[in-house]
XYZ file of C-alpha atoms in Angstrom:
594
model
C -1.191 -19.918 -29.494
C 2.300 -21.373 -29.806
C 3.523 -17.866 -30.776
C 2.219 -16.121 -27.636
C 4.405 -15.472 -24.561
C 3.062 -13.899 -21.359
C 5.742 -12.667 -18.963
C 6.318 -10.088 -16.244
C 9.359 -8.306 -14.809
C 9.965 -8.711 -11.067
C 12.695 -7.177 -8.906
C 13.502 -5.221 -5.746
C 12.786 -1.454 -5.693
C 15.060 0.558 -8.024
C 16.617 -2.373 -9.835
C 15.498 -0.988 -13.196
C 12.240 -2.781 -14.130
C 10.528 0.177 -15.800
C 13.702 1.245 -17.648
C 14.177 -2.284 -18.996
C 10.526 -2.319 -20.098
C 11.182 0.978 -21.959
C 14.082 -0.619 -23.863
C 12.057 -3.727 -24.759
C 9.305 -1.504 -26.187
C 11.843 0.622 -28.056
C 13.768 -2.354 -29.471
C 10.592 -3.964 -30.862
C 9.318 -0.592 -32.190
C 6.098 -1.031 -30.186
C 6.298 2.684 -29.404
C 7.311 5.318 -31.946
C 10.140 7.701 -31.094
C 7.621 10.563 -30.671
C 5.750 8.763 -27.870
C 8.890 7.474 -26.171
C 9.804 8.867 -22.755
C 11.377 7.480 -19.575
C 9.129 5.078 -17.618
C 6.644 5.126 -20.452
C 4.371 2.551 -18.763
C 4.101 4.537 -15.507
C 1.156 6.681 -16.550
C 0.306 8.216 -13.148
C 1.851 11.590 -12.207
C 2.536 10.142 -8.770
C 4.626 7.317 -10.210
C 6.789 9.714 -12.173
C 7.300 12.095 -9.238
C 8.253 9.399 -6.757
C 10.113 7.281 -9.332
C 8.281 4.121 -8.252
C 5.783 1.839 -9.980
C 2.469 1.660 -8.123
C 0.312 -0.248 -10.626
C 1.190 -3.234 -12.801
C 0.998 -2.235 -16.472
C 0.258 -4.657 -19.298
C 1.314 -4.012 -22.905
C 1.511 -6.177 -26.041
C 4.725 -6.388 -28.081
C 5.066 -7.897 -31.591
C 8.488 -9.410 -32.336
C 9.634 -11.270 -35.456
C 12.030 -14.155 -34.683
C 13.399 -16.823 -37.074
C 10.841 -15.916 -39.708
C 7.820 -16.126 -37.394
C 5.812 -13.343 -35.762
C 5.571 -13.625 -31.948
C 3.180 -11.811 -29.613
C 4.734 -10.984 -26.222
C 2.477 -9.717 -23.438
C 4.624 -7.835 -20.922
C 3.475 -6.848 -17.431
C 5.716 -4.400 -15.551
C 5.237 -4.843 -11.783
C 5.910 -2.661 -8.702
C 8.870 -3.464 -6.430
C 7.777 -2.064 -3.067
C 6.605 -4.518 -0.406
C 3.337 -2.541 0.025
C 2.321 -3.388 -3.548
C 3.165 -7.094 -3.499
C -0.534 -7.879 -4.074
C -0.208 -6.206 -7.505
C 2.756 -8.490 -8.211
C 0.867 -11.646 -7.196
C -1.980 -10.704 -9.573
C 0.426 -10.057 -12.436
C 2.074 -13.453 -11.852
C -1.307 -15.219 -12.088
C -1.647 -13.920 -15.661
C 1.833 -15.064 -16.829
C 3.859 -18.187 -17.658
C 7.297 -16.684 -17.108
C 9.146 -13.913 -15.275
C 12.305 -11.897 -15.788
C 14.035 -11.717 -12.408
C 16.120 -8.540 -12.399
C 19.081 -8.071 -10.070
C 21.049 -4.819 -9.896
C 24.746 -5.518 -10.641
C 25.903 -2.954 -8.071
C 23.523 -3.983 -5.249
C 23.090 -7.736 -5.610
C 20.185 -9.760 -4.276
C 17.930 -7.949 -1.812
C 14.977 -8.920 0.387
C 12.240 -8.088 -2.092
C 14.086 -9.989 -4.869
C 13.827 -13.137 -2.756
C 10.175 -12.689 -1.796
C 9.115 -11.908 -5.398
C 11.080 -14.944 -6.582
C 9.222 -17.209 -4.121
C 5.901 -15.755 -5.326
C 6.875 -16.629 -8.914
C 8.019 -20.153 -7.976
C 4.706 -20.759 -6.141
C 2.930 -19.941 -9.410
C 5.154 -22.395 -11.360
C 6.621 -19.685 -13.581
C 9.728 -20.104 -15.723
C 12.364 -17.741 -14.257
C 14.880 -15.948 -16.497
C 17.560 -14.324 -14.306
C 18.930 -11.019 -15.647
C 21.759 -8.945 -14.139
C 20.888 -5.323 -14.918
C 22.982 -2.108 -14.857
C 26.202 -3.948 -15.878
C 27.654 -0.710 -17.306
C 27.694 1.037 -13.893
C 31.026 1.771 -12.208
C 30.220 -0.279 -9.120
C 28.991 -3.385 -11.017
C 30.057 -6.632 -9.302
C 29.100 -9.086 -12.046
C 30.982 -12.236 -10.790
C 29.727 -11.811 -7.190
C 26.120 -11.207 -8.244
C 26.298 -14.191 -10.639
C 27.354 -16.425 -7.722
C 24.509 -15.057 -5.566
C 21.920 -15.847 -8.259
C 23.352 -19.360 -8.834
C 23.117 -20.024 -5.065
C 19.562 -18.682 -4.885
C 17.955 -20.256 -7.971
C 20.311 -23.157 -8.675
C 20.675 -22.275 -12.360
C 23.864 -22.498 -14.459
C 25.996 -19.318 -14.704
C 25.620 -19.283 -18.517
C 21.812 -19.087 -18.191
C 22.083 -15.654 -16.544
C 21.680 -12.785 -19.013
C 23.683 -9.558 -18.708
C 21.899 -6.342 -19.637
C 21.678 -2.620 -19.116
C 18.265 -0.990 -19.309
C 19.781 2.474 -19.607
C 22.172 1.906 -22.535
C 20.248 -0.950 -24.165
C 22.900 -3.702 -23.821
C 21.605 -7.269 -24.080
C 17.993 -6.397 -24.979
C 17.910 -8.650 -28.083
C 19.231 -11.605 -26.036
C 16.451 -11.044 -23.481
C 13.778 -11.095 -26.211
C 15.255 -14.311 -27.651
C 15.391 -15.930 -24.203
C 11.721 -15.023 -23.591
C 10.703 -16.820 -26.798
C 12.979 -19.856 -26.291
C 12.635 -20.442 -22.536
C 9.130 -19.332 -21.529
C 6.456 -21.882 -22.459
C 3.524 -20.908 -24.647
C 0.200 -20.555 -22.781
C -1.815 -23.753 -22.350
C -5.463 -23.489 -23.203
C -8.137 -24.764 -25.548
C -9.649 -22.388 -28.107
C -12.699 -24.666 -28.505
C -13.444 -25.060 -24.776
C -16.072 -22.857 -23.035
C -14.833 -19.297 -22.494
C -12.835 -18.668 -19.316
C -11.007 -15.376 -18.736
C -9.388 -14.247 -15.480
C -9.889 -10.578 -14.478
C -6.626 -9.200 -13.098
C -7.332 -5.458 -13.112
C -9.931 -2.827 -13.981
C -10.131 0.935 -14.293
C -12.971 3.476 -14.284
C -13.405 5.688 -17.324
C -16.012 8.452 -17.001
C -17.041 8.126 -20.683
C -16.942 4.372 -21.294
C -17.750 3.001 -17.829
C -15.550 0.313 -16.310
C -12.802 -1.149 -18.483
C -11.891 -4.683 -17.396
C -8.424 -6.176 -18.069
C -8.286 -9.971 -18.291
C -6.172 -12.937 -19.353
C -7.859 -15.491 -21.630
C -7.433 -19.027 -20.282
C -9.761 -21.014 -22.576
C -12.168 -20.379 -25.445
C -12.742 -17.386 -27.724
C -14.310 -13.996 -27.007
C -15.830 -11.995 -29.882
C -17.130 -8.474 -30.056
C -20.907 -8.509 -29.492
C -20.924 -11.704 -27.372
C -23.228 -11.977 -24.362
C -20.932 -12.546 -21.415
C -21.393 -13.370 -17.746
C -19.318 -12.645 -14.626
C -19.283 -15.898 -12.662
C -19.179 -14.538 -9.075
C -22.052 -12.057 -9.536
C -23.930 -14.101 -12.165
C -24.827 -10.951 -14.136
C -24.917 -10.815 -17.937
C -23.461 -8.055 -20.130
C -22.995 -7.257 -23.793
C -19.399 -7.006 -25.069
C -19.415 -3.570 -26.778
C -15.698 -3.678 -27.501
C -12.846 -6.141 -26.966
C -9.210 -5.588 -27.790
C -5.566 -5.800 -26.809
C -3.441 -3.437 -24.752
C -0.850 -1.642 -26.834
C 0.262 1.794 -25.594
C -3.379 2.720 -26.122
C -6.264 0.251 -26.270
C -6.512 -1.349 -29.733
C -9.923 -2.883 -30.627
C -10.022 -6.391 -32.162
C -12.841 -8.536 -33.527
C -11.944 -11.524 -31.339
C -9.522 -12.692 -28.635
C -8.437 -16.294 -28.140
C -7.022 -18.440 -25.327
C -3.617 -17.147 -24.225
C -4.303 -13.479 -25.069
C -4.266 -10.606 -22.591
C -6.835 -7.938 -23.397
C -9.608 -5.614 -22.256
C -13.390 -5.543 -22.539
C -15.843 -2.634 -22.351
C -19.456 -3.455 -21.487
C -20.661 -0.056 -20.231
C -20.853 -1.192 -16.573
C -21.150 1.912 -14.412
C -21.463 0.329 -10.948
C -18.073 -0.387 -9.378
C -19.490 -3.125 -7.112
C -20.170 -5.417 -10.081
C -16.523 -5.984 -11.038
C -14.236 -8.024 -8.793
C -10.571 -8.704 -9.410
C -10.025 -12.474 -9.616
C -13.493 -13.080 -11.086
C -13.990 -15.176 -14.235
C -15.612 -13.981 -17.478
C -17.547 -16.630 -19.392
C -20.267 -16.767 -22.082
C -23.859 -16.415 -20.905
C -24.986 -19.108 -23.391
C -22.317 -21.655 -22.370
C -20.935 -20.771 -18.911
C -17.625 -22.318 -17.822
C -16.479 -22.922 -14.218
C -14.753 -20.326 -12.044
C -10.945 -20.124 -12.241
C -9.248 -20.375 -8.869
C -7.370 -17.093 -9.190
C -6.174 -15.054 -6.253
C -5.824 -15.315 -2.551
C -7.842 -12.776 -0.580
C -5.890 -9.655 0.288
C -4.977 -9.295 3.990
C -4.741 -5.644 5.035
C -1.924 -4.935 7.475
C -2.639 -1.355 8.561
C -5.996 0.245 9.362
C -6.818 3.943 9.422
C -9.953 6.080 9.176
C -10.475 8.343 6.151
C -12.965 11.192 6.634
C -14.065 14.044 4.369
C -13.053 17.516 5.610
C -16.653 18.688 5.043
C -19.213 16.182 6.290
C -21.490 17.082 3.323
C -18.959 15.504 0.928
C -19.444 12.025 2.391
C -21.554 10.579 -0.470
C -19.117 11.928 -3.034
C -16.205 10.366 -1.128
C -18.033 7.015 -1.091
C -18.301 7.047 -4.913
C -14.620 7.983 -5.246
C -13.572 5.143 -2.922
C -15.559 2.657 -5.033
C -13.871 3.879 -8.206
C -10.444 3.781 -6.587
C -11.009 0.237 -5.333
C -11.596 -0.876 -8.938
C -8.086 0.177 -9.822
C -6.505 -0.940 -6.541
C -7.976 -4.227 -5.350
C -5.813 -4.284 -2.213
C -7.786 -1.380 -0.697
C -10.568 -2.527 1.650
C -13.002 -0.217 3.442
C -16.171 -0.150 5.545
C -18.320 2.593 7.048
C -17.539 4.137 10.417
C -18.549 7.192 12.419
C -16.552 9.339 14.803
C -17.736 11.953 17.305
C -15.024 14.347 16.260
C -15.068 13.811 12.481
C -18.559 12.628 11.516
C -19.101 9.932 8.857
C -16.155 8.290 7.136
C -14.524 4.980 6.266
C -12.382 2.481 8.091
C -9.815 1.483 5.482
C -7.373 -1.411 5.344
C -4.009 -0.852 3.629
C -1.014 -3.075 2.936
C 1.384 -0.584 4.532
C 2.074 3.083 5.226
C 3.303 3.875 1.706
C 0.099 2.341 0.338
C -1.914 4.576 2.690
C -0.008 7.683 1.582
C -0.532 6.804 -2.104
C -4.307 6.270 -1.619
C -4.591 9.654 0.114
C -2.646 11.347 -2.715
C -4.728 9.626 -5.399
C -7.985 10.726 -3.743
C -6.740 14.318 -3.811
C -5.350 14.270 -7.353
C -7.674 12.027 -9.318
C -10.926 12.832 -7.489
C -10.281 16.257 -5.879
C -11.140 14.901 -2.419
C -9.401 16.476 0.567
C -9.512 13.977 3.414
C -8.425 13.622 7.050
C -6.644 10.396 7.984
C -6.675 9.123 11.570
C -3.821 7.391 13.412
C -2.991 4.139 11.608
C -3.053 0.926 13.637
C -3.243 -2.827 13.122
C -5.980 -5.277 14.064
C -5.850 -7.000 17.476
C -7.710 -10.016 18.842
C -9.323 -9.364 22.220
C -10.634 -12.291 24.307
C -13.267 -11.540 26.938
C -13.480 -13.307 30.315
C -16.360 -15.376 28.866
C -14.038 -16.608 26.110
C -15.537 -14.599 23.215
C -13.092 -13.395 20.564
C -13.458 -9.799 19.320
C -11.470 -8.439 16.377
C -10.426 -4.901 17.321
C -9.593 -2.718 14.320
C -9.808 0.649 16.041
C -9.539 1.934 19.601
C -13.206 2.395 20.412
C -14.018 -1.266 19.584
C -11.785 -2.266 22.515
C -13.914 -3.986 25.186
C -14.000 -2.653 28.752
C -10.834 -3.667 30.698
C -12.994 -5.281 33.401
C -14.379 -7.821 30.890
C -11.036 -8.430 29.223
C -9.095 -11.643 29.620
C -6.197 -11.082 27.187
C -5.232 -9.311 23.959
C -3.227 -10.777 21.105
C -1.345 -8.668 18.566
C -0.165 -9.657 15.062
C 3.469 -10.713 14.698
C 5.553 -10.740 11.542
C 8.720 -12.395 10.370
C 11.043 -9.643 9.157
C 13.871 -10.440 6.771
C 16.621 -7.814 6.549
C 19.588 -8.108 4.178
C 22.480 -5.712 4.775
C 26.261 -5.220 4.951
C 28.024 -6.638 8.046
C 29.048 -3.087 9.156
C 25.450 -2.242 10.045
C 24.507 -5.327 12.090
C 24.877 -3.390 15.377
C 22.605 -0.535 14.270
C 19.932 -2.955 13.039
C 20.066 -4.999 16.265
C 19.621 -1.832 18.346
C 16.685 -0.695 16.193
C 14.871 -4.066 16.109
C 15.380 -4.952 19.769
C 14.149 -1.444 20.671
C 11.005 -2.282 18.694
C 10.438 -5.442 20.816
C 11.935 -7.693 18.136
C 13.372 -11.185 18.756
C 16.398 -12.270 16.702
C 15.687 -15.695 15.189
C 18.552 -16.201 12.774
C 21.634 -14.510 11.357
C 23.373 -15.953 8.315
C 25.982 -14.748 5.841
C 24.761 -15.101 2.247
C 28.227 -14.006 1.036
C 31.163 -12.543 3.006
C 29.754 -9.034 2.426
C 26.019 -9.710 2.806
C 24.277 -10.835 5.941
C 20.643 -11.857 6.381
C 18.928 -11.199 9.714
C 15.584 -12.769 10.563
C 13.532 -11.167 13.358
C 10.110 -11.830 14.789
C 8.488 -8.494 15.612
C 5.082 -7.044 16.469
C 3.476 -5.443 13.419
C 2.449 -2.392 15.492
C 6.099 -1.398 15.887
C 6.731 -1.509 12.157
C 3.678 0.397 11.001
C 4.923 3.889 11.842
C 8.461 4.746 10.879
C 10.444 1.521 11.002
C 11.372 1.526 7.325
C 12.665 5.125 7.418
C 14.719 4.461 10.525
C 16.155 1.291 9.018
C 17.236 3.186 5.907
C 18.846 6.023 7.888
C 20.691 3.747 10.335
C 22.202 1.715 7.449
C 22.749 4.618 5.026
C 20.269 3.015 2.642
C 22.167 -0.313 2.467
C 19.497 -2.527 4.025
C 16.548 -4.122 2.303
C 13.505 -5.220 4.251
C 10.662 -7.625 3.632
C 8.064 -9.134 5.962
C 5.357 -11.763 6.141
C 2.688 -12.311 8.845
C 3.160 -15.291 11.223
C 0.038 -15.086 13.416
C -1.047 -13.558 16.741
C 0.629 -13.555 20.170
C -0.449 -12.335 23.588
C 0.690 -8.803 24.494
C 0.100 -6.060 27.057
C -1.821 -3.656 24.817
C -3.705 -0.715 26.341
C -6.009 1.939 24.957
C -4.670 5.459 25.369
C -7.184 8.318 25.150
C -6.482 11.991 24.584
C -8.682 14.320 26.634
C -9.168 18.034 25.987
C -10.757 19.587 29.107
C -11.954 16.098 30.082
C -13.605 15.437 26.690
C -12.238 12.464 24.753
C -11.153 13.084 21.145
C -11.862 9.640 19.704
C -9.919 10.245 16.500
C -6.694 10.656 18.488
C -7.077 7.515 20.635
C -4.487 4.809 20.047
C -3.908 1.175 20.969
C -0.345 0.886 22.183
C 1.943 -1.399 24.211
C 1.964 -0.409 27.881
C 5.754 0.066 27.957
C 5.538 2.664 25.181
C 2.353 4.431 26.287
C 3.837 7.025 28.660
C 6.536 8.158 26.246
C 4.113 8.331 23.321
C 1.463 10.126 25.392
C 3.912 12.775 26.556
C 5.141 13.485 23.024
C 1.602 13.655 21.706
C 0.510 16.133 24.425
C 3.534 18.341 23.698
C 2.743 18.286 19.985
C -0.918 19.174 20.565
C 0.113 22.059 22.827
C 2.006 23.569 19.865
C -0.810 22.992 17.392
C -4.025 23.869 19.210
C -4.999 27.556 19.009
C -5.218 29.355 22.388
C -8.657 30.194 23.714
C -10.044 32.698 26.239
C -9.989 29.857 28.768
C -7.389 27.368 29.928
C -7.201 24.039 28.039
C -5.914 20.877 29.737
C -4.497 18.262 27.333
C -4.225 14.859 28.968
C -3.215 11.382 27.843
C -4.946 8.724 29.918
C -5.123 4.941 30.162
C -8.571 4.252 31.633
C -8.862 6.665 34.570
C -5.102 7.053 35.074
C -3.606 10.197 33.519
C -0.077 9.471 32.251
C 0.828 12.834 30.685
C -0.492 16.379 30.796
C 0.137 19.748 29.150
C -1.761 22.983 29.763
C -2.483 25.718 27.237
C -2.874 28.901 29.256
C -5.752 31.267 28.552
C -5.387 34.425 26.483
C -5.673 37.311 28.918
C -7.948 40.158 27.951
C -7.060 43.344 29.864
C -10.441 44.182 31.399
C -8.979 46.770 33.782
C -7.598 48.966 31.010
C -10.518 51.405 31.283
C -9.944 51.938 35.043
C -7.546 54.753 35.825
C -6.918 55.725 39.425
C -9.807 55.259 41.823
C -10.422 52.527 44.344
C -8.803 49.066 43.941
C -12.196 47.411 44.555
C -13.396 48.567 41.101
C -10.540 46.687 39.444
C -11.077 43.689 41.656
C -14.784 43.610 40.765
C -13.933 43.548 37.040
C -11.315 40.826 37.520
C -13.738 38.705 39.557
C -16.356 39.124 36.831
C -13.799 38.003 34.221
C -12.845 34.992 36.351
C -16.509 33.911 36.591
C -16.910 34.347 32.833
C -13.823 32.226 32.129
C -15.092 29.494 34.428
C -18.446 29.409 32.633
C -16.742 29.558 29.238
C -14.578 26.587 30.135
C -17.670 24.553 30.982
C -19.503 25.274 27.736
C -16.655 26.194 25.366
C -15.456 23.386 23.085
C -11.980 23.047 21.612
C -11.669 22.798 17.838
C -8.916 20.381 16.784
C -7.238 21.576 13.566
C -6.420 19.092 10.801
C -2.652 19.521 11.365
C -3.103 17.891 14.774
C -4.338 14.639 13.207
C -1.450 14.660 10.728
C 1.118 15.482 13.431
C 0.399 12.203 15.186
C 1.626 10.320 12.115
C 4.929 12.190 12.160
C 5.733 11.754 15.864
C 9.254 10.477 16.394
């Protein structure tokens, strides 16, 4: 065990985690030159297209050092704030972390939040300045920033370049010398912490775990502590580029197990694996995930509902931060109410359902969860608009607030202030980290951030701002339910919970958008946005006119009038019984409203 090191790489988005991981694998000849490609650990098409890491990836490296053979288990983590739950799970399986900082960009918001996550888990931090061979590298300034942040000595900071391979050997040596070996007892009862799992259609569910205590052999009878069910270990092994079977795994190892489980509900991330004959206690692993954004996901054809349910179960195995429950909608039929960690997370889930499971789905307007208090004092958690109690029984509504941390250049303070105050933000603190970097702390309602805040922040600072947030509880707010009516029929999938000051503006834009997207009918369609009985915005789609008098030539005017009257009656009747089909683009358009 003294020759095992478990470590992960943490950093802000685009600071070069995956590229550095490539170089570490190349340097130690873990991957042959034939298999080598950029971002070799990012095995999803989506990750390669977007250039981001979505899943943490574990891989074992063998490295000879001072005449001894060391086993290094590397976990490459995502950098985006929406996937911070992946990072927290990776940290629970490690003893040390490489903290990467881009030499040309310096410390950013996500660097700080990932660092605090690592410190909370008592990990040994090795600071690395990456991309030192770039033209804009500011090595002395970034060194000072890291010394201020972590309190380490300047000589402890490693200089490296993931692209050209500078400093890779020094990083490997530092991992062996500075990161402690895993603590654990090979002779104690078996305890292994599950940190990820994936569904394979041939082998069933493959569970990834970190051994804490004991030994696990092929053919053992094992038990999952939280469900209490027993299984037979068909195959155990370690994670190289492909899965490599082994006869046994010991405390300190990171590996996988295949037991032929087919039911996704039986495997939980954060559960403990132990032996059925000698069960050990549960490991206190992870905090429960707290979804930030809620949206409905519905199949396009209602017949595909059961298939979608199976796909969601399989997807949840691989992404433990996805939560969902059943819900029904008048407009869309059966579907799921899903909780996501952010809008990017929601977009990725939708893409993965389409690519990996061939499911085309409709997503409703995303919103956050509110607390409604009735006049009797009961508390109701409102996750979607139709759970909102009647305004007559309502005492007050509280909405979730967050603490937003934005790090930027001083030139853009004005733009950021305008943006955040326009989103009902309150400035709490402004401090200069260095003469060229300023940190702004705001308290803001989560509802305002959910839609397009991140995009607007990037465009108003030309990409020079980094953003991170954490929830700080609920506060009272003037939230109303806005309904969309088509010819006086509510379309429940387009309802939204929104602050009263923003409702009129949002309602007007939404009505205008729907006017463009809804196909014209033989009768007039009224599109209205309403709060309770009060209509706050309206657009009208005029009827298509069919020329019923075309066959009349000459003759008395009363013949034409008779035909026109008949048409008018028909249109009136049609309007009463005709229903308006809402195309899928209309649901998507709501997400893209400015």
